[in-house]
Amino acid sequence: MAEEENKVSQKLHQLNVVFAFIKNPRLFRIGGYVAAILLFLYMFLAVLSFLNVVPKEIAKNLPFISSVVSRSAELDNLSTQTELTPYNLNTKIVYPKFSRVYRKDDPYVQIEEQNKEPLKDQVVMKRQFYDGKNVGEIFLNDQLVIRIYNKGPYNNEYARADEVAEKLKSFIKEQADMLKLIPKIVSGNLSIVHGNDILDQVNQADAMVNNSTPLQQAIAWINNIRIASGVTTLVKESDYQSLVQNPVVQPEVKPEVKVATKNEIVVTKLPEKLSKEDEAARTKLLKKIVRVYEAMPSGEALDIFGKMSDGQVADILSNMQDRKLAKILAVMDADRAATITKLLADKKANK
């Protein structure tokens, strides 16, 4: 009996303490602050345990956090990959059922899900800024396939990447067989070709970015495109060693005795022929010359245009397709582009 009275007395005492605490606003406010702080610390500890910052042996002793730890343990069954790149810190989950493909093009980019259903063919060029440089990144089906640091012969930092992306789009549109995308020496330059079409030329500056050779860089870009387009057969460097072991060496000639190339002959003969031929022959010749320049990369055409008068250049450009015309004007010196544009407008007005 005495024991039961003692228990009742203790409970009444506890209730009196609680009521006294509630009736005192200051104590009640302090208690609320303490409870809020404890709740915040508890949740903060849960987050840290999920990120594996807090040892799991400690976290498991906390009721709520133990469930977070069990979820983290499930993720541990997957391989995680943390990459410290020159640009950012990336942590990504690599699912074991998919094979990973190392791509020499960029050691920080991998395709984790090679066997997933291919996306709709899509080519996107994104403009980035890394280490003080403007960089053009070309994506195929959301996979980075080419990263161009070197602008090549263009004045615009992104013009080369834009042109490569446009060519890749045309390959995709024409449903080109990516197995036919190979490295090849064209006019003494290591190039990525598909049949008679050149996707891009790969030079030493491109290779130096990844501490590789131009051949390795070209093969890496080709394999990136093949993988992103769903082709599993990759190019092997050993199959193309002859390109670098027996390169096509162009004879070095001094500028004053340089032998005119086919394109330069066309350029130098243009004024004379245009002045002597009749109008029909003039139109036929001009169309032939236009086709030659439309087939050239914009940078090469721009180099030859530098040796011609504004009027001659305007004659050629006025007969070009608008898309090719826009690419050439985009990489041309701004002052000369303005002059050429005025001549083109005058020609159009006089027609």
PDB file of C-alpha atoms in Angstrom, residues 174-335:
ATOM      1  CA  GLU A 174      21.710  10.569 -94.141  1.00  0.00           C
ATOM      2  CA  GLN A 175      21.819   7.511 -91.840  1.00  0.00           C
ATOM      3  CA  ALA A 176      25.510   7.079 -92.521  1.00  0.00           C
ATOM      4  CA  ASP A 177      27.122   3.804 -91.463  1.00  0.00           C
ATOM      5  CA  MET A 178      29.457   4.819 -88.627  1.00  0.00           C
ATOM      6  CA  LEU A 179      31.603   1.742 -89.313  1.00  0.00           C
ATOM      7  CA  LYS A 180      32.823   3.689 -92.351  1.00  0.00           C
ATOM      8  CA  LEU A 181      34.000   6.562 -90.149  1.00  0.00           C
ATOM      9  CA  ILE A 182      37.787   6.082 -90.142  1.00  0.00           C
ATOM     10  CA  PRO A 183      41.071   8.004 -89.856  1.00  0.00           C
ATOM     11  CA  LYS A 184      42.784   8.787 -93.151  1.00  0.00           C
ATOM     12  CA  ILE A 185      45.535  10.979 -94.546  1.00  0.00           C
ATOM     13  CA  VAL A 186      43.988  13.591 -96.852  1.00  0.00           C
ATOM     14  CA  SER A 187      46.271  16.103 -98.595  1.00  0.00           C
ATOM     15  CA  GLY A 188      48.977  15.342 -96.059  1.00  0.00           C
ATOM     16  CA  ASN A 189      46.683  15.936 -93.058  1.00  0.00           C
ATOM     17  CA  LEU A 190      45.339  13.321 -90.646  1.00  0.00           C
ATOM     18  CA  SER A 191      41.568  13.505 -91.044  1.00  0.00           C
ATOM     19  CA  ILE A 192      38.402  11.777 -89.884  1.00  0.00           C
ATOM     20  CA  VAL A 193      36.523  10.768 -93.019  1.00  0.00           C
ATOM     21  CA  HIS A 194      33.331   9.025 -94.064  1.00  0.00           C
ATOM     22  CA  GLY A 195      33.716   8.012 -97.667  1.00  0.00           C
ATOM     23  CA  ASN A 196      34.684  11.190 -99.515  1.00  0.00           C
ATOM     24  CA  ASP A 197      33.402  13.492 -96.770  1.00  0.00           C
ATOM     25  CA  ILE A 198      35.819  14.940 -94.209  1.00  0.00           C
ATOM     26  CA  LEU A 199      34.415  15.369 -90.701  1.00  0.00           C
ATOM     27  CA  ASP A 200      37.474  17.168 -89.311  1.00  0.00           C
ATOM     28  CA  GLN A 201      41.250  17.348 -89.407  1.00  0.00           C
ATOM     29  CA  VAL A 202      43.117  16.381 -86.229  1.00  0.00           C
ATOM     30  CA  ASN A 203      46.385  18.179 -85.540  1.00  0.00           C
ATOM     31  CA  GLN A 204      49.061  18.154 -82.868  1.00  0.00           C
ATOM     32  CA  ALA A 205      47.367  20.940 -80.918  1.00  0.00           C
ATOM     33  CA  ASP A 206      44.254  18.779 -80.506  1.00  0.00           C
ATOM     34  CA  ALA A 207      46.309  15.815 -79.325  1.00  0.00           C
ATOM     35  CA  MET A 208      48.405  17.799 -76.830  1.00  0.00           C
ATOM     36  CA  VAL A 209      45.298  18.620 -74.784  1.00  0.00           C
ATOM     37  CA  ASN A 210      45.018  14.945 -73.770  1.00  0.00           C
ATOM     38  CA  ASN A 211      48.740  14.098 -73.941  1.00  0.00           C
ATOM     39  CA  SER A 212      48.137  11.805 -76.900  1.00  0.00           C
ATOM     40  CA  THR A 213      49.138  11.596 -80.538  1.00  0.00           C
ATOM     41  CA  PRO A 214      46.963  12.953 -83.362  1.00  0.00           C
ATOM     42  CA  LEU A 215      46.187   9.367 -84.431  1.00  0.00           C
ATOM     43  CA  GLN A 216      45.093   8.410 -80.905  1.00  0.00           C
ATOM     44  CA  GLN A 217      42.950  11.535 -80.719  1.00  0.00           C
ATOM     45  CA  ALA A 218      41.303  10.837 -84.078  1.00  0.00           C
ATOM     46  CA  ILE A 219      40.578   7.222 -83.119  1.00  0.00           C
ATOM     47  CA  ALA A 220      39.169   8.315 -79.749  1.00  0.00           C
ATOM     48  CA  TRP A 221      36.761  10.751 -81.416  1.00  0.00           C
ATOM     49  CA  ILE A 222      35.714   8.100 -83.943  1.00  0.00           C
ATOM     50  CA  ASN A 223      35.096   5.524 -81.206  1.00  0.00           C
ATOM     51  CA  ASN A 224      33.155   8.068 -79.155  1.00  0.00           C
ATOM     52  CA  ILE A 225      30.846   8.708 -82.114  1.00  0.00           C
ATOM     53  CA  ARG A 226      30.450   4.994 -82.798  1.00  0.00           C
ATOM     54  CA  ILE A 227      29.580   4.194 -79.180  1.00  0.00           C
ATOM     55  CA  ALA A 228      27.127   7.075 -78.864  1.00  0.00           C
ATOM     56  CA  SER A 229      25.408   6.000 -82.089  1.00  0.00           C
ATOM     57  CA  GLY A 230      25.053   2.404 -80.879  1.00  0.00           C
ATOM     58  CA  VAL A 231      27.929   0.812 -82.825  1.00  0.00           C
ATOM     59  CA  THR A 232      29.910  -1.664 -80.701  1.00  0.00           C
ATOM     60  CA  THR A 233      32.759  -2.326 -83.144  1.00  0.00           C
ATOM     61  CA  LEU A 234      35.564   0.106 -82.314  1.00  0.00           C
ATOM     62  CA  VAL A 235      38.596   1.286 -84.251  1.00  0.00           C
ATOM     63  CA  LYS A 236      41.934  -0.133 -83.089  1.00  0.00           C
ATOM     64  CA  GLU A 237      45.028   2.023 -83.147  1.00  0.00           C
ATOM     65  CA  SER A 238      47.163  -0.907 -84.346  1.00  0.00           C
ATOM     66  CA  ASP A 239      45.120  -1.135 -87.562  1.00  0.00           C
ATOM     67  CA  TYR A 240      46.116   2.385 -88.586  1.00  0.00           C
ATOM     68  CA  GLN A 241      49.749   2.639 -87.461  1.00  0.00           C
ATOM     69  CA  SER A 242      50.784   2.778 -91.104  1.00  0.00           C
ATOM     70  CA  LEU A 243      49.278   6.267 -91.268  1.00  0.00           C
ATOM     71  CA  VAL A 244      51.956   7.564 -88.913  1.00  0.00           C
ATOM     72  CA  GLN A 245      54.733   5.126 -89.833  1.00  0.00           C
ATOM     73  CA  ASN A 246      54.515   6.006 -93.532  1.00  0.00           C
ATOM     74  CA  PRO A 247      52.922   9.434 -93.609  1.00  0.00           C
ATOM     75  CA  VAL A 248      52.343  11.257 -96.860  1.00  0.00           C
ATOM     76  CA  VAL A 249      55.013  13.946 -96.717  1.00  0.00           C
ATOM     77  CA  GLN A 250      54.268  17.069 -98.701  1.00  0.00           C
ATOM     78  CA  PRO A 251      57.351  18.561-100.402  1.00  0.00           C
ATOM     79  CA  GLU A 252      58.455  21.756 -98.721  1.00  0.00           C
ATOM     80  CA  VAL A 253      58.791  24.597-101.204  1.00  0.00           C
ATOM     81  CA  LYS A 254      59.687  28.197-100.638  1.00  0.00           C
ATOM     82  CA  PRO A 255      56.889  30.728-101.100  1.00  0.00           C
ATOM     83  CA  GLU A 256      58.553  32.426-104.036  1.00  0.00           C
ATOM     84  CA  VAL A 257      58.790  29.191-106.058  1.00  0.00           C
ATOM     85  CA  LYS A 258      55.714  27.465-104.648  1.00  0.00           C
ATOM     86  CA  VAL A 259      53.923  25.325-107.199  1.00  0.00           C
ATOM     87  CA  ALA A 260      50.339  26.461-107.607  1.00  0.00           C
ATOM     88  CA  THR A 261      47.759  23.991-106.372  1.00  0.00           C
ATOM     89  CA  LYS A 262      44.622  23.145-108.322  1.00  0.00           C
ATOM     90  CA  ASN A 263      42.525  25.542-106.280  1.00  0.00           C
ATOM     91  CA  GLU A 264      45.057  28.359-106.668  1.00  0.00           C
ATOM     92  CA  ILE A 265      45.089  27.832-110.436  1.00  0.00           C
ATOM     93  CA  VAL A 266      41.322  28.226-110.426  1.00  0.00           C
ATOM     94  CA  VAL A 267      41.672  31.422-108.418  1.00  0.00           C
ATOM     95  CA  THR A 268      44.413  33.010-110.531  1.00  0.00           C
ATOM     96  CA  LYS A 269      42.724  32.175-113.826  1.00  0.00           C
ATOM     97  CA  LEU A 270      39.338  33.454-112.689  1.00  0.00           C
ATOM     98  CA  PRO A 271      39.689  37.166-113.640  1.00  0.00           C
ATOM     99  CA  GLU A 272      41.128  36.365-117.064  1.00  0.00           C
ATOM    100  CA  LYS A 273      38.495  33.768-117.903  1.00  0.00           C
ATOM    101  CA  LEU A 274      35.624  35.864-116.650  1.00  0.00           C
ATOM    102  CA  SER A 275      36.690  38.732-118.883  1.00  0.00           C
ATOM    103  CA  LYS A 276      37.110  36.663-122.073  1.00  0.00           C
ATOM    104  CA  GLU A 277      34.353  34.052-122.008  1.00  0.00           C
ATOM    105  CA  ASP A 278      30.831  34.777-123.125  1.00  0.00           C
ATOM    106  CA  GLU A 279      28.013  35.020-120.596  1.00  0.00           C
ATOM    107  CA  ALA A 280      26.928  31.365-120.878  1.00  0.00           C
ATOM    108  CA  ALA A 281      30.458  30.058-120.429  1.00  0.00           C
ATOM    109  CA  ARG A 282      30.993  32.548-117.610  1.00  0.00           C
ATOM    110  CA  THR A 283      27.956  31.248-115.739  1.00  0.00           C
ATOM    111  CA  LYS A 284      29.010  27.627-116.259  1.00  0.00           C
ATOM    112  CA  LEU A 285      32.544  28.303-115.048  1.00  0.00           C
ATOM    113  CA  LEU A 286      31.315  30.248-112.052  1.00  0.00           C
ATOM    114  CA  LYS A 287      28.989  27.434-110.980  1.00  0.00           C
ATOM    115  CA  LYS A 288      31.848  24.959-111.240  1.00  0.00           C
ATOM    116  CA  ILE A 289      34.065  27.168-109.084  1.00  0.00           C
ATOM    117  CA  VAL A 290      31.266  27.638-106.554  1.00  0.00           C
ATOM    118  CA  ARG A 291      30.904  23.854-106.206  1.00  0.00           C
ATOM    119  CA  VAL A 292      34.631  23.595-105.496  1.00  0.00           C
ATOM    120  CA  TYR A 293      34.446  26.134-102.687  1.00  0.00           C
ATOM    121  CA  GLU A 294      31.225  24.702-101.243  1.00  0.00           C
ATOM    122  CA  ALA A 295      32.988  21.350-100.848  1.00  0.00           C
ATOM    123  CA  MET A 296      35.903  22.923 -98.959  1.00  0.00           C
ATOM    124  CA  PRO A 297      36.023  23.461 -95.196  1.00  0.00           C
ATOM    125  CA  SER A 298      35.211  27.094 -94.492  1.00  0.00           C
ATOM    126  CA  GLY A 299      38.693  27.771 -93.119  1.00  0.00           C
ATOM    127  CA  GLU A 300      40.442  26.617 -96.307  1.00  0.00           C
ATOM    128  CA  ALA A 301      38.093  28.626 -98.511  1.00  0.00           C
ATOM    129  CA  LEU A 302      38.747  31.679 -96.348  1.00  0.00           C
ATOM    130  CA  ASP A 303      42.527  31.298 -96.812  1.00  0.00           C
ATOM    131  CA  ILE A 304      42.139  31.357-100.613  1.00  0.00           C
ATOM    132  CA  PHE A 305      39.669  34.247-100.509  1.00  0.00           C
ATOM    133  CA  GLY A 306      42.415  36.240 -98.805  1.00  0.00           C
ATOM    134  CA  LYS A 307      44.296  36.244-102.135  1.00  0.00           C
ATOM    135  CA  MET A 308      41.308  37.485-104.125  1.00  0.00           C
ATOM    136  CA  SER A 309      39.621  40.835-104.562  1.00  0.00           C
ATOM    137  CA  ASP A 310      36.342  41.647-102.830  1.00  0.00           C
ATOM    138  CA  GLY A 311      34.538  41.605-106.177  1.00  0.00           C
ATOM    139  CA  GLN A 312      35.795  38.120-107.059  1.00  0.00           C
ATOM    140  CA  VAL A 313      34.823  36.803-103.637  1.00  0.00           C
ATOM    141  CA  ALA A 314      31.374  38.382-103.930  1.00  0.00           C
ATOM    142  CA  ASP A 315      30.879  36.747-107.359  1.00  0.00           C
ATOM    143  CA  ILE A 316      31.515  33.324-105.837  1.00  0.00           C
ATOM    144  CA  LEU A 317      29.595  33.828-102.598  1.00  0.00           C
ATOM    145  CA  SER A 318      26.546  35.222-104.390  1.00  0.00           C
ATOM    146  CA  ASN A 319      26.026  31.823-106.021  1.00  0.00           C
ATOM    147  CA  MET A 320      26.560  29.747-102.884  1.00  0.00           C
ATOM    148  CA  GLN A 321      23.926  28.109-100.742  1.00  0.00           C
ATOM    149  CA  ASP A 322      22.848  30.335 -97.864  1.00  0.00           C
ATOM    150  CA  ARG A 323      24.046  27.909 -95.176  1.00  0.00           C
ATOM    151  CA  LYS A 324      27.588  27.701 -96.572  1.00  0.00           C
ATOM    152  CA  LEU A 325      27.631  31.457 -97.194  1.00  0.00           C
ATOM    153  CA  ALA A 326      26.707  32.102 -93.561  1.00  0.00           C
ATOM    154  CA  LYS A 327      29.508  29.845 -92.296  1.00  0.00           C
ATOM    155  CA  ILE A 328      32.147  31.627 -94.389  1.00  0.00           C
ATOM    156  CA  LEU A 329      30.973  35.111 -93.390  1.00  0.00           C
ATOM    157  CA  ALA A 330      30.974  34.010 -89.736  1.00  0.00           C
ATOM    158  CA  VAL A 331      34.704  33.194 -89.791  1.00  0.00           C
ATOM    159  CA  MET A 332      35.715  36.104 -92.039  1.00  0.00           C
ATOM    160  CA  ASP A 333      37.287  39.291 -90.710  1.00  0.00           C
ATOM    161  CA  ALA A 334      34.463  41.576 -89.574  1.00  0.00           C
ATOM    162  CA  ASP A 335      35.463  44.560 -91.759  1.00  0.00           C
TER     163      ASP A 335
END
